[in-house]
Amino acid sequence: MRLTKMHGLGNSYLFLDGMAGPVPPDEVLPELARAVSDRNFGIGSDGLILVLPPRDREAQFRMRIFNADGSEGEMCGNGIRCLARLVFDRGYTRDTEFVVETKAGAIRPRLHLVDGRVEAVTVDMGVPRLERGAIPMAGPATERAVEVPLRVATGAGSAEEFIVTAVSMGNPHCVVFVDDVDAVDLQRLGPAFEHHPAFPQRVNTHFAQVLGPSRVRVRVWERGSGPTLACGTGACAVAVAGAVTGRTGRQVTVELPGGPLEIRWEEDGHVSMTGPAAYVAEITYDPH
Ligand SMILES: N[C@H](CCC[C@H](N)C(=O)O)C(=O)O
């Protein structure tokens, strides 16, 4: 099986090209994602992404993302930048702006070319939704700040209370503003948030330290993949949370461990994300 490993700021995925031929049936995809993502017995990545022909006439492509644990996410910001570069470089489209169908809806990447080479990708990530005080998320994002106390079991019968802002980018995110991201015990808190009963679909959690009105440092614990170097949908959620809680403006550089993403929450309500997309390797996956 031919796979292409790519990454966006170190958030890496294995791409299975369903434009060039058939992909395995649905029932084997979770196990395939787990197997190829395994950093010891497999190739190693944060998950598996399928590039597929669209079902929706509006779209030129369809993306499915599976996390390293085999669970299927609705969207992937770093992954869709990589998909956009890959389909252009393989000649599946000559357009530099197109629609990709995802479980989170129609997502529009726009390629930035320099001498015909994809230098960066800007993605219209759609309209965020804020939780309404009763997590999980519902209803459109509004300017009103919405912060919710959340008691999180932190092991050995103890619990801590955090103030969180939950934002959906089609996939669920929980943003926790802290004074010092380096002081966050991610290995302990990440799973406690991910599996919190307030999030019946689990949740991607982002600990964010505001450095200024347009700069935030973030550490990520992803639903289904654990600690990653970057999360594109999460960076969008952090920017929206910063704006609605009055901590930042609507244009934010989100500094992730793998590098920065430029996020703008546009006046039309859509969030745009700009960042890189890089190849790592073409791989023949052939376990036996
Ligand atoms: N790394 C991805 C997010 C994957 C989200 C996935 N963990 C989920 O279950 O929602 C990104 O760049 O947006």
mmCIF file of C-alpha atoms and ligand atoms in Angstrom:
data_model
loop_
_atom_site.group_PDB
_atom_site.id
_atom_site.type_symbol
_atom_site.label_atom_id
_atom_site.label_comp_id
_atom_site.label_asym_id
_atom_site.label_seq_id
_atom_site.Cartn_x
_atom_site.Cartn_y
_atom_site.Cartn_z
ATOM 1 C CA MET A 1 0.000 0.000 0.000
ATOM 2 C CA ARG A 2 1.467 3.331 -1.072
ATOM 3 C CA LEU A 3 1.287 6.091 1.536
ATOM 4 C CA THR A 4 2.622 9.637 1.571
ATOM 5 C CA LYS A 5 3.776 11.076 4.886
ATOM 6 C CA MET A 6 3.267 14.832 5.203
ATOM 7 C CA HIS A 7 3.110 17.275 8.083
ATOM 8 C CA GLY A 8 1.861 20.697 9.022
ATOM 9 C CA LEU A 9 4.162 22.155 11.698
ATOM 10 C CA GLY A 10 5.114 18.656 12.819
ATOM 11 C CA ASN A 11 1.496 17.417 13.044
ATOM 12 C CA SER A 12 2.053 14.506 10.703
ATOM 13 C CA TYR A 13 -0.345 12.290 8.784
ATOM 14 C CA LEU A 14 -0.104 9.379 6.383
ATOM 15 C CA PHE A 15 -2.047 10.072 3.188
ATOM 16 C CA LEU A 16 -3.793 7.303 1.287
ATOM 17 C CA ASP A 17 -4.598 8.494 -2.231
ATOM 18 C CA GLY A 18 -8.082 7.368 -3.167
ATOM 19 C CA MET A 19 -8.041 9.480 -6.326
ATOM 20 C CA ALA A 20 -5.623 7.063 -7.975
ATOM 21 C CA GLY A 21 -7.386 3.845 -6.983
ATOM 22 C CA PRO A 22 -9.611 2.048 -4.475
ATOM 23 C CA VAL A 23 -9.153 2.414 -0.699
ATOM 24 C CA PRO A 24 -9.787 -0.340 1.873
ATOM 25 C CA PRO A 25 -13.373 -0.808 3.133
ATOM 26 C CA ASP A 26 -14.665 1.254 6.065
ATOM 27 C CA GLU A 27 -14.500 -1.605 8.539
ATOM 28 C CA VAL A 28 -10.709 -1.904 8.293
ATOM 29 C CA LEU A 29 -9.861 1.818 8.351
ATOM 30 C CA PRO A 30 -9.687 2.281 12.160
ATOM 31 C CA GLU A 31 -7.258 -0.655 12.522
ATOM 32 C CA LEU A 32 -5.248 0.547 9.510
ATOM 33 C CA ALA A 33 -4.976 4.026 11.081
ATOM 34 C CA ARG A 34 -3.793 2.524 14.377
ATOM 35 C CA ALA A 35 -1.278 0.264 12.612
ATOM 36 C CA VAL A 36 0.349 2.839 10.320
ATOM 37 C CA SER A 37 0.380 5.562 13.012
ATOM 38 C CA ASP A 38 2.229 3.345 15.507
ATOM 39 C CA ARG A 39 5.689 4.882 15.949
ATOM 40 C CA ASN A 40 7.298 1.493 16.735
ATOM 41 C CA PHE A 41 5.446 -1.247 14.880
ATOM 42 C CA GLY A 42 4.178 0.975 12.097
ATOM 43 C CA ILE A 43 5.357 4.023 10.148
ATOM 44 C CA GLY A 44 4.640 6.645 12.802
ATOM 45 C CA SER A 45 2.259 9.613 12.532
ATOM 46 C CA ASP A 46 -0.598 11.409 14.293
ATOM 47 C CA GLY A 47 -3.090 9.597 12.069
ATOM 48 C CA LEU A 48 -4.268 8.571 8.607
ATOM 49 C CA ILE A 49 -5.956 10.807 6.019
ATOM 50 C CA LEU A 50 -7.847 9.549 2.975
ATOM 51 C CA VAL A 51 -7.963 11.669 -0.172
ATOM 52 C CA LEU A 52 -11.206 10.729 -1.953
ATOM 53 C CA PRO A 53 -13.374 11.789 -4.877
ATOM 54 C CA PRO A 54 -16.223 14.041 -3.674
ATOM 55 C CA ARG A 55 -19.832 12.989 -3.066
ATOM 56 C CA ASP A 56 -20.926 16.628 -3.010
ATOM 57 C CA ARG A 57 -21.028 18.192 -6.513
ATOM 58 C CA GLU A 58 -19.696 21.476 -5.085
ATOM 59 C CA ALA A 59 -16.481 19.805 -4.008
ATOM 60 C CA GLN A 60 -13.471 18.609 -5.983
ATOM 61 C CA PHE A 61 -12.203 16.318 -3.215
ATOM 62 C CA ARG A 62 -13.292 14.653 0.017
ATOM 63 C CA MET A 63 -11.111 14.206 3.112
ATOM 64 C CA ARG A 64 -11.512 11.655 5.904
ATOM 65 C CA ILE A 65 -9.224 11.843 8.937
ATOM 66 C CA PHE A 66 -8.536 9.026 11.383
ATOM 67 C CA ASN A 67 -6.647 9.684 14.607
ATOM 68 C CA ALA A 68 -3.790 7.503 15.841
ATOM 69 C CA ASP A 69 -6.261 5.540 18.010
ATOM 70 C CA GLY A 70 -8.396 4.762 14.952
ATOM 71 C CA SER A 71 -11.224 7.167 15.823
ATOM 72 C CA GLU A 72 -12.488 9.336 12.969
ATOM 73 C CA GLY A 73 -12.342 13.113 13.415
ATOM 74 C CA GLU A 74 -14.561 15.585 11.582
ATOM 75 C CA MET A 75 -11.766 17.853 10.318
ATOM 76 C CA CYS A 76 -8.049 18.439 10.412
ATOM 77 C CA GLY A 77 -6.558 21.863 9.745
ATOM 78 C CA ASN A 78 -2.924 20.864 9.299
ATOM 79 C CA GLY A 79 -4.048 17.835 7.336
ATOM 80 C CA ILE A 80 -6.200 19.747 4.868
ATOM 81 C CA ARG A 81 -3.308 22.092 4.035
ATOM 82 C CA CYS A 82 -1.219 19.017 3.208
ATOM 83 C CA LEU A 83 -4.084 17.480 1.196
ATOM 84 C CA ALA A 84 -4.459 20.714 -0.787
ATOM 85 C CA ARG A 85 -0.759 20.707 -1.693
ATOM 86 C CA LEU A 86 -0.780 17.006 -2.565
ATOM 87 C CA VAL A 87 -3.776 17.115 -4.928
ATOM 88 C CA PHE A 88 -2.318 20.146 -6.723
ATOM 89 C CA ASP A 89 1.162 18.630 -7.028
ATOM 90 C CA ARG A 90 -0.322 15.391 -8.381
ATOM 91 C CA GLY A 91 -2.238 17.317 -11.017
ATOM 92 C CA TYR A 92 -5.712 16.300 -9.770
ATOM 93 C CA THR A 93 -6.573 19.973 -10.070
ATOM 94 C CA ARG A 94 -5.020 23.022 -11.709
ATOM 95 C CA ASP A 95 -7.061 25.300 -9.449
ATOM 96 C CA THR A 96 -5.334 27.039 -6.556
ATOM 97 C CA GLU A 97 -8.610 27.400 -4.649
ATOM 98 C CA PHE A 98 -11.170 24.623 -4.326
ATOM 99 C CA VAL A 99 -13.676 22.941 -2.014
ATOM 100 C CA VAL A 100 -12.898 19.854 0.046
ATOM 101 C CA GLU A 101 -15.820 17.924 1.501
ATOM 102 C CA THR A 102 -15.285 16.895 5.135
ATOM 103 C CA LYS A 103 -17.419 15.630 8.024
ATOM 104 C CA ALA A 104 -17.263 19.235 9.274
ATOM 105 C CA GLY A 105 -18.723 20.532 5.983
ATOM 106 C CA ALA A 106 -17.251 22.211 2.898
ATOM 107 C CA ILE A 107 -13.756 23.566 3.609
ATOM 108 C CA ARG A 108 -11.924 25.845 1.158
ATOM 109 C CA PRO A 109 -8.130 25.796 0.906
ATOM 110 C CA ARG A 110 -6.295 28.422 -1.167
ATOM 111 C CA LEU A 111 -2.732 27.683 -2.318
ATOM 112 C CA HIS A 112 0.039 30.312 -2.267
ATOM 113 C CA LEU A 113 2.476 29.512 -5.087
ATOM 114 C CA VAL A 114 6.001 30.832 -5.540
ATOM 115 C CA ASP A 115 7.509 29.865 -8.918
ATOM 116 C CA GLY A 116 4.777 27.217 -9.254
ATOM 117 C CA ARG A 117 5.629 25.637 -5.874
ATOM 118 C CA VAL A 118 3.150 25.568 -2.952
ATOM 119 C CA GLU A 119 4.725 27.786 -0.296
ATOM 120 C CA ALA A 120 1.772 28.035 2.095
ATOM 121 C CA VAL A 121 -1.956 27.366 2.246
ATOM 122 C CA THR A 122 -4.758 29.553 3.579
ATOM 123 C CA VAL A 123 -7.910 27.682 4.568
ATOM 124 C CA ASP A 124 -11.421 29.033 5.150
ATOM 125 C CA MET A 125 -12.206 26.864 8.169
ATOM 126 C CA GLY A 126 -15.860 27.839 8.302
ATOM 127 C CA VAL A 127 -17.869 29.360 11.149
ATOM 128 C CA PRO A 128 -17.031 28.377 14.756
ATOM 129 C CA ARG A 129 -19.690 27.491 17.313
ATOM 130 C CA LEU A 130 -19.458 28.286 21.027
ATOM 131 C CA GLU A 131 -20.906 26.072 23.700
ATOM 132 C CA ARG A 132 -23.975 27.544 25.398
ATOM 133 C CA GLY A 133 -22.976 26.806 28.970
ATOM 134 C CA ALA A 134 -24.083 23.236 28.446
ATOM 135 C CA ILE A 135 -21.222 21.463 26.758
ATOM 136 C CA PRO A 136 -21.087 19.994 24.054
ATOM 137 C CA MET A 137 -21.133 22.910 21.686
ATOM 138 C CA ALA A 138 -24.239 24.277 20.077
ATOM 139 C CA GLY A 139 -25.324 27.506 18.444
ATOM 140 C CA PRO A 140 -23.314 30.089 16.522
ATOM 141 C CA ALA A 141 -20.355 31.908 18.030
ATOM 142 C CA THR A 142 -21.246 35.336 19.350
ATOM 143 C CA GLU A 143 -19.121 38.147 20.740
ATOM 144 C CA ARG A 144 -20.465 37.432 24.257
ATOM 145 C CA ALA A 145 -17.797 35.848 26.378
ATOM 146 C CA VAL A 146 -18.739 32.316 27.358
ATOM 147 C CA GLU A 147 -16.514 30.738 29.978
ATOM 148 C CA VAL A 148 -17.579 27.726 31.962
ATOM 149 C CA PRO A 149 -16.162 26.251 35.172
ATOM 150 C CA LEU A 150 -15.260 22.609 34.613
ATOM 151 C CA ARG A 151 -14.279 20.256 37.435
ATOM 152 C CA VAL A 152 -11.678 17.806 36.155
ATOM 153 C CA ALA A 153 -10.715 14.643 38.029
ATOM 154 C CA THR A 154 -6.956 14.810 38.301
ATOM 155 C CA GLY A 155 -6.373 11.358 39.760
ATOM 156 C CA ALA A 156 -6.204 9.794 43.226
ATOM 157 C CA GLY A 157 -9.702 11.029 44.091
ATOM 158 C CA SER A 158 -8.759 14.682 43.666
ATOM 159 C CA ALA A 159 -10.262 17.164 41.228
ATOM 160 C CA GLU A 160 -9.373 20.649 40.019
ATOM 161 C CA GLU A 161 -11.633 23.349 38.629
ATOM 162 C CA PHE A 162 -10.690 25.070 35.385
ATOM 163 C CA ILE A 163 -12.375 27.898 33.502
ATOM 164 C CA VAL A 164 -12.807 26.740 29.915
ATOM 165 C CA THR A 165 -14.211 27.990 26.627
ATOM 166 C CA ALA A 166 -15.525 25.232 24.390
ATOM 167 C CA VAL A 167 -15.487 25.925 20.649
ATOM 168 C CA SER A 168 -16.522 23.675 17.788
ATOM 169 C CA MET A 169 -14.722 23.906 14.453
ATOM 170 C CA GLY A 170 -16.796 20.969 13.318
ATOM 171 C CA ASN A 171 -14.682 18.991 15.769
ATOM 172 C CA PRO A 172 -14.810 19.688 19.512
ATOM 173 C CA HIS A 173 -12.228 21.867 21.287
ATOM 174 C CA CYS A 174 -11.764 22.939 24.893
ATOM 175 C CA VAL A 175 -9.580 26.023 25.422
ATOM 176 C CA VAL A 176 -8.017 26.600 28.843
ATOM 177 C CA PHE A 177 -6.197 29.914 29.348
ATOM 178 C CA VAL A 178 -3.249 29.564 31.744
ATOM 179 C CA ASP A 179 -0.487 31.865 32.979
ATOM 180 C CA ASP A 180 2.320 29.502 31.969
ATOM 181 C CA VAL A 181 1.829 26.724 29.397
ATOM 182 C CA ASP A 182 5.177 25.187 30.330
ATOM 183 C CA ALA A 183 3.840 24.521 33.830
ATOM 184 C CA VAL A 184 0.899 22.435 32.524
ATOM 185 C CA ASP A 185 1.177 18.708 33.265
ATOM 186 C CA LEU A 186 -0.112 17.693 29.813
ATOM 187 C CA GLN A 187 0.315 13.938 30.333
ATOM 188 C CA ARG A 188 -1.955 14.125 33.391
ATOM 189 C CA LEU A 189 -4.461 16.787 32.344
ATOM 190 C CA GLY A 190 -4.727 15.874 28.648
ATOM 191 C CA PRO A 191 -6.455 12.526 29.161
ATOM 192 C CA ALA A 192 -8.556 13.909 32.049
ATOM 193 C CA PHE A 193 -10.012 16.546 29.707
ATOM 194 C CA GLU A 194 -10.206 14.237 26.681
ATOM 195 C CA HIS A 195 -12.403 11.759 28.534
ATOM 196 C CA HIS A 196 -14.379 14.255 30.630
ATOM 197 C CA PRO A 197 -18.106 13.327 30.751
ATOM 198 C CA ALA A 198 -18.978 16.899 29.661
ATOM 199 C CA PHE A 199 -17.683 15.941 26.198
ATOM 200 C CA PRO A 200 -19.627 12.909 25.009
ATOM 201 C CA GLN A 201 -17.578 12.839 21.756
ATOM 202 C CA ARG A 202 -14.365 13.401 23.744
ATOM 203 C CA VAL A 203 -12.482 16.667 23.074
ATOM 204 C CA ASN A 204 -9.264 18.238 21.775
ATOM 205 C CA THR A 205 -7.798 20.358 24.589
ATOM 206 C CA HIS A 206 -5.574 23.442 24.217
ATOM 207 C CA PHE A 207 -3.740 25.133 27.071
ATOM 208 C CA ALA A 208 -3.158 28.716 25.952
ATOM 209 C CA GLN A 209 -0.939 31.479 27.357
ATOM 210 C CA VAL A 210 -1.737 34.940 26.017
ATOM 211 C CA LEU A 211 1.481 36.823 25.160
ATOM 212 C CA GLY A 212 -0.282 39.868 23.727
ATOM 213 C CA PRO A 213 -3.441 40.958 21.868
ATOM 214 C CA SER A 214 -2.283 39.099 18.748
ATOM 215 C CA ARG A 215 -0.011 36.357 20.116
ATOM 216 C CA VAL A 216 -0.839 33.171 22.044
ATOM 217 C CA ARG A 217 1.356 30.218 22.964
ATOM 218 C CA VAL A 218 -0.438 26.855 22.978
ATOM 219 C CA ARG A 219 0.201 23.272 23.991
ATOM 220 C CA VAL A 220 -2.129 20.621 22.589
ATOM 221 C CA TRP A 221 -3.608 17.330 23.709
ATOM 222 C CA GLU A 222 -5.558 15.909 20.782
ATOM 223 C CA ARG A 223 -8.561 13.649 20.966
ATOM 224 C CA GLY A 224 -7.431 10.274 19.726
ATOM 225 C CA SER A 225 -3.775 11.231 19.178
ATOM 226 C CA GLY A 226 -2.544 12.711 22.465
ATOM 227 C CA PRO A 227 0.165 15.389 22.538
ATOM 228 C CA THR A 228 0.860 16.766 19.041
ATOM 229 C CA LEU A 229 3.184 19.520 17.842
ATOM 230 C CA ALA A 230 0.311 21.447 16.287
ATOM 231 C CA CYS A 231 -3.447 21.405 15.779
ATOM 232 C CA GLY A 232 -4.913 23.605 13.052
ATOM 233 C CA THR A 233 -8.548 23.365 14.072
ATOM 234 C CA GLY A 234 -7.391 23.867 17.655
ATOM 235 C CA ALA A 235 -5.474 27.020 16.756
ATOM 236 C CA CYS A 236 -8.697 28.388 15.254
ATOM 237 C CA ALA A 237 -10.594 27.489 18.427
ATOM 238 C CA VAL A 238 -7.963 29.263 20.555
ATOM 239 C CA ALA A 239 -8.209 32.435 18.449
ATOM 240 C CA VAL A 240 -12.004 32.451 18.714
ATOM 241 C CA ALA A 241 -11.857 31.814 22.467
ATOM 242 C CA GLY A 242 -9.311 34.612 22.874
ATOM 243 C CA ALA A 243 -11.539 37.047 20.986
ATOM 244 C CA VAL A 244 -14.848 36.180 22.693
ATOM 245 C CA THR A 245 -13.265 36.361 26.142
ATOM 246 C CA GLY A 246 -11.632 39.691 25.370
ATOM 247 C CA ARG A 247 -8.079 38.345 25.757
ATOM 248 C CA THR A 248 -7.036 38.862 22.135
ATOM 249 C CA GLY A 249 -8.105 40.546 18.940
ATOM 250 C CA ARG A 250 -9.534 38.655 15.964
ATOM 251 C CA GLN A 251 -6.166 38.229 14.237
ATOM 252 C CA VAL A 252 -3.810 36.027 16.216
ATOM 253 C CA THR A 253 -0.488 34.301 15.683
ATOM 254 C CA VAL A 254 -0.901 30.987 17.483
ATOM 255 C CA GLU A 255 2.535 29.731 18.517
ATOM 256 C CA LEU A 256 2.467 25.930 18.711
ATOM 257 C CA PRO A 257 5.379 23.671 19.668
ATOM 258 C CA GLY A 258 5.808 22.886 15.941
ATOM 259 C CA GLY A 259 5.633 26.526 14.793
ATOM 260 C CA PRO A 260 3.217 29.417 14.205
ATOM 261 C CA LEU A 261 -0.179 29.506 12.500
ATOM 262 C CA GLU A 262 -1.778 32.797 11.404
ATOM 263 C CA ILE A 263 -5.471 32.853 12.331
ATOM 264 C CA ARG A 264 -8.046 35.511 11.456
ATOM 265 C CA TRP A 265 -11.646 35.444 12.651
ATOM 266 C CA GLU A 266 -13.095 37.406 9.729
ATOM 267 C CA GLU A 267 -15.959 39.882 10.031
ATOM 268 C CA ASP A 268 -18.165 37.463 8.046
ATOM 269 C CA GLY A 269 -17.817 34.975 10.903
ATOM 270 C CA HIS A 270 -15.509 32.592 9.024
ATOM 271 C CA VAL A 271 -12.132 31.688 10.498
ATOM 272 C CA SER A 272 -9.127 31.592 8.183
ATOM 273 C CA MET A 273 -5.886 29.752 8.943
ATOM 274 C CA THR A 274 -2.591 30.124 7.087
ATOM 275 C CA GLY A 275 0.395 27.824 7.428
ATOM 276 C CA PRO A 276 2.806 25.438 5.693
ATOM 277 C CA ALA A 277 2.423 21.916 4.293
ATOM 278 C CA ALA A 278 5.483 19.686 3.907
ATOM 279 C CA TYR A 279 6.321 16.270 2.469
ATOM 280 C CA VAL A 280 8.303 13.725 4.478
ATOM 281 C CA ALA A 281 8.362 10.522 2.403
ATOM 282 C CA GLU A 282 6.655 8.269 -0.132
ATOM 283 C CA ILE A 283 6.250 4.922 1.613
ATOM 284 C CA THR A 284 5.298 1.405 0.624
ATOM 285 C CA TYR A 285 3.511 0.000 3.672
ATOM 286 C CA ASP A 286 3.811 -3.771 3.539
ATOM 287 C CA PRO A 287 3.721 -5.424 7.012
ATOM 288 C CA HIS A 288 4.305 -9.177 7.047
HETATM 289 N N1 LIG B 1 -4.505 17.856 14.144
HETATM 290 C C1 LIG B 1 -5.733 18.240 13.528
HETATM 291 C C2 LIG B 1 -6.902 18.068 14.420
HETATM 292 C C3 LIG B 1 -7.302 16.679 14.488
HETATM 293 C C4 LIG B 1 -8.459 16.637 15.371
HETATM 294 C C5 LIG B 1 -8.739 15.232 15.808
HETATM 295 N N2 LIG B 1 -7.832 14.868 16.887
HETATM 296 C C6 LIG B 1 -10.171 15.128 16.305
HETATM 297 O O1 LIG B 1 -10.532 14.059 16.734
HETATM 298 O O2 LIG B 1 -10.899 16.139 16.236
HETATM 299 C C7 LIG B 1 -5.720 19.683 13.047
HETATM 300 O O3 LIG B 1 -4.677 20.145 12.682
HETATM 301 O O4 LIG B 1 -6.744 20.336 13.003
#
